[in-house]
Structure formats: C-alpha cells, structure tokens
Amino acid sequence: MVLLTWIAEVADEPLVLEPADRQVEVDTNTWWLSAAEGDRETLSVSEETATAIRGRVRERGFPGVATFYVWHDEQAGQLRCSTGSVPPDALPFGGNYVACDDLGPIVEAFLTDGEPGFIAWADLDDVQSRAEETGVEPEDAPFPVWVSSVGAAH
C-alpha cells in the first residue's frame, strides 16, 4: 500500500462544498487511512491531491474559501483528510489545533505510531504529570493539521 496512491484516490471521491451544512461536508469529504505494521514503512505522500481537489473546486465554479486538510488521529490510529468550505483557522475540530504547512511531521507521527489507536496507561500518567507541570490540560494541547487552500477565494 502506498500513501501517495491512497491520497491521490481521495481527489476522485465525492466532494461536497456546502457552507450552510458543514456536517454534510464532514460526512462526505472525510477519509481515513489505517495501515498494517508491515505497510507502514512503505508509505509516502504528495501534495498532488490538494492540486487535484483545487481543480475540481474551480471546475464547479465554487467562489468561496475551501481548505483541504490532513491530520493524524492518534486515538483512532489513522491518518485522515478532508475538504471543507472554511478557512484554515475555522476547521471543524472540537479540540485545539494548529494549522501548518509541513505535512512531513504529521505523516511521520502516523508512520511511527507503534501501536495505532492504543494509548498506554503509563503515557496517560505522563500526560497528567506534564499537565500539572505546565498548567496545560492534555485536551487543550493543540495537534498539527496540514492545510492547503483549494478554493477560489483565500
């Protein structure tokens, strides 16, 4: 399995840009990848999908802002991507995130996750002690999200 191939295939999947119904966008446009341990070492990535989606958005004549974005969902052990009619600072996440322009660390975190979707008790304790030391609760710590503008407006 090659991540490049998978991400490229996302560009051909259904695409909905409906600013009045963000849930329809999320439900239709969100994709995720899981990989067996042996496959994880062979994955690679490209920005070709964002370029293809940008072309599709413009072909439809959508005049607004649209963003293609990728993140590592640690709890599910998946690499996910989606497209929404929102700017990078208004993505539909319930938690804090930081938009970035370097996809490498996000993919690396996915690829090096030795136990996808599993969080050890020891790590939970460590997170709690870090929260006590820093004053930042774990759920408040932002996670990185790679973003690419694909809409006509920026």
CSV table of C-alpha atoms in Angstrom, one decimal:
chain,number,residue,atom,x,y,z
A,1,MET,CA,0.0,0.0,0.0
A,2,VAL,CA,1.4,3.4,-0.9
A,3,LEU,CA,0.0,6.5,0.9
A,4,LEU,CA,0.6,8.6,-2.3
A,5,THR,CA,-1.8,6.3,-4.2
A,6,TRP,CA,-4.4,6.4,-1.5
A,7,ILE,CA,-4.3,10.2,-1.1
A,8,ALA,CA,-4.4,10.6,-4.9
A,9,GLU,CA,-7.6,8.5,-5.0
A,10,VAL,CA,-9.3,10.8,-2.5
A,11,ALA,CA,-9.1,13.5,-5.2
A,12,ASP,CA,-11.6,11.4,-7.2
A,13,GLU,CA,-14.1,10.7,-4.4
A,14,PRO,CA,-17.3,12.7,-4.0
A,15,LEU,CA,-16.8,16.3,-2.9
A,16,VAL,CA,-19.4,18.5,-1.3
A,17,LEU,CA,-18.9,22.2,-0.5
A,18,GLU,CA,-22.0,23.3,1.3
A,19,PRO,CA,-21.2,26.3,3.7
A,20,ALA,CA,-24.7,26.1,5.1
A,21,ASP,CA,-24.3,22.5,6.1
A,22,ARG,CA,-20.8,21.8,7.5
A,23,GLN,CA,-21.9,18.3,8.7
A,24,VAL,CA,-22.7,17.2,5.2
A,25,GLU,CA,-19.2,18.4,4.2
A,26,VAL,CA,-17.6,16.5,7.0
A,27,ASP,CA,-19.6,13.3,6.4
A,28,THR,CA,-18.9,13.3,2.6
A,29,ASN,CA,-15.4,14.7,2.4
A,30,THR,CA,-13.5,13.0,5.3
A,31,TRP,CA,-11.4,10.0,4.6
A,32,TRP,CA,-9.0,8.0,6.8
A,33,LEU,CA,-6.2,5.5,6.3
A,34,SER,CA,-5.1,2.7,8.5
A,35,ALA,CA,-2.1,0.5,7.7
A,36,ALA,CA,-0.9,-2.8,8.8
A,37,GLU,CA,2.5,-2.7,10.6
A,38,GLY,CA,4.3,-4.0,7.5
A,39,ASP,CA,2.7,-1.5,5.2
A,40,ARG,CA,3.6,1.5,7.4
A,41,GLU,CA,7.2,1.5,6.4
A,42,THR,CA,6.4,1.8,2.7
A,43,LEU,CA,4.1,4.8,2.7
A,44,SER,CA,4.9,8.2,1.1
A,45,VAL,CA,3.0,11.4,0.4
A,46,SER,CA,2.5,14.3,-2.0
A,47,GLU,CA,0.5,17.5,-2.4
A,48,GLU,CA,-1.0,16.2,-5.7
A,49,THR,CA,-4.3,15.6,-4.0
A,50,ALA,CA,-4.7,19.2,-3.0
A,51,THR,CA,-3.9,20.3,-6.5
A,52,ALA,CA,-6.5,17.9,-7.9
A,53,ILE,CA,-9.2,19.0,-5.5
A,54,ARG,CA,-8.4,22.6,-6.2
A,55,GLY,CA,-9.0,21.9,-9.9
A,56,ARG,CA,-12.3,20.2,-9.1
A,57,VAL,CA,-13.5,23.1,-6.8
A,58,ARG,CA,-12.7,25.6,-9.6
A,59,GLU,CA,-14.4,23.4,-12.3
A,60,ARG,CA,-17.6,23.5,-10.2
A,61,GLY,CA,-17.3,27.3,-10.0
A,62,PHE,CA,-17.3,27.4,-6.2
A,63,PRO,CA,-16.5,31.1,-5.5
A,64,GLY,CA,-15.7,30.8,-1.8
A,65,VAL,CA,-12.9,29.7,0.6
A,66,ALA,CA,-12.2,26.0,0.7
A,67,THR,CA,-9.4,24.1,2.6
A,68,PHE,CA,-8.0,20.6,2.1
A,69,TYR,CA,-6.5,19.3,5.4
A,70,VAL,CA,-4.7,16.3,6.8
A,71,TRP,CA,-4.2,15.2,10.4
A,72,HIS,CA,-3.1,12.2,12.4
A,73,ASP,CA,-5.9,10.9,14.6
A,74,GLU,CA,-3.9,9.4,17.4
A,75,GLN,CA,-6.9,7.9,19.2
A,76,ALA,CA,-8.1,6.0,16.1
A,77,GLY,CA,-4.6,5.3,14.9
A,78,GLN,CA,-5.4,6.8,11.5
A,79,LEU,CA,-4.3,9.4,9.0
A,80,ARG,CA,-7.3,11.4,8.0
A,81,CYS,CA,-8.0,14.1,5.4
A,82,SER,CA,-11.0,16.2,4.5
A,83,THR,CA,-12.1,19.2,2.5
A,84,GLY,CA,-14.4,22.0,3.8
A,85,SER,CA,-15.7,25.4,2.8
A,86,VAL,CA,-13.9,27.0,5.7
A,87,PRO,CA,-10.6,28.9,6.1
A,88,PRO,CA,-7.7,27.1,7.9
A,89,ASP,CA,-8.5,28.8,11.2
A,90,ALA,CA,-12.1,27.5,11.2
A,91,LEU,CA,-11.7,23.8,10.6
A,92,PRO,CA,-14.5,21.7,12.2
A,93,PHE,CA,-12.5,20.2,15.1
A,94,GLY,CA,-13.8,20.1,18.7
A,95,GLY,CA,-10.2,20.4,20.1
A,96,ASN,CA,-7.4,22.9,19.7
A,97,TYR,CA,-5.3,22.5,16.5
A,98,VAL,CA,-2.5,24.4,14.8
A,99,ALA,CA,-2.5,24.8,11.0
A,100,CYS,CA,0.8,24.1,9.5
A,101,ASP,CA,2.4,23.9,6.0
A,102,ASP,CA,4.7,20.9,6.6
A,103,LEU,CA,3.0,17.6,6.1
A,104,GLY,CA,6.1,15.6,7.0
A,105,PRO,CA,5.8,15.6,10.8
A,106,ILE,CA,2.1,14.6,10.6
A,107,VAL,CA,2.8,11.6,8.3
A,108,GLU,CA,5.8,10.7,10.4
A,109,ALA,CA,3.8,10.6,13.5
A,110,PHE,CA,1.3,8.3,11.8
A,111,LEU,CA,4.0,6.1,10.4
A,112,THR,CA,6.0,5.7,13.6
A,113,ASP,CA,2.9,5.1,15.8
A,114,GLY,CA,4.0,1.6,17.0
A,115,GLU,CA,0.5,0.8,18.4
A,116,PRO,CA,-2.1,2.7,16.3
A,117,GLY,CA,-5.2,3.6,18.3
A,118,PHE,CA,-3.6,2.4,21.6
A,119,ILE,CA,-2.5,4.7,24.4
A,120,ALA,CA,-0.7,3.0,27.3
A,121,TRP,CA,-1.7,3.7,30.9
A,122,ALA,CA,1.9,4.9,31.5
A,123,ASP,CA,1.6,7.5,28.8
A,124,LEU,CA,-1.7,8.7,30.4
A,125,ASP,CA,0.0,9.2,33.7
A,126,ASP,CA,2.9,11.0,32.0
A,127,VAL,CA,0.4,13.4,30.2
A,128,GLN,CA,-1.3,14.1,33.6
A,129,SER,CA,2.0,15.0,35.2
A,130,ARG,CA,3.0,17.2,32.3
A,131,ALA,CA,-0.3,18.9,32.7
A,132,GLU,CA,0.4,19.5,36.3
A,133,GLU,CA,3.9,20.9,35.5
A,134,THR,CA,2.8,23.1,32.6
A,135,GLY,CA,-0.7,24.1,33.6
A,136,VAL,CA,-1.9,22.9,30.1
A,137,GLU,CA,-4.6,20.2,30.1
A,138,PRO,CA,-4.0,17.4,27.6
A,139,GLU,CA,-7.2,18.1,25.7
A,140,ASP,CA,-6.1,21.8,25.4
A,141,ALA,CA,-2.7,20.9,23.7
A,142,PRO,CA,-3.1,21.7,20.0
A,143,PHE,CA,-2.4,19.0,17.4
A,144,PRO,CA,-0.9,19.8,14.0
A,145,VAL,CA,-3.1,19.9,10.9
A,146,TRP,CA,-1.6,20.3,7.4
A,147,VAL,CA,-3.7,22.7,5.4
A,148,SER,CA,-3.9,23.7,1.7
A,149,SER,CA,-6.2,26.3,0.2
A,150,VAL,CA,-8.2,24.8,-2.6
A,151,GLY,CA,-10.9,27.4,-3.0
A,152,ALA,CA,-11.2,30.3,-5.4
A,153,ALA,CA,-11.1,32.8,-2.5
A,154,HIS,CA,-8.3,32.8,0.0
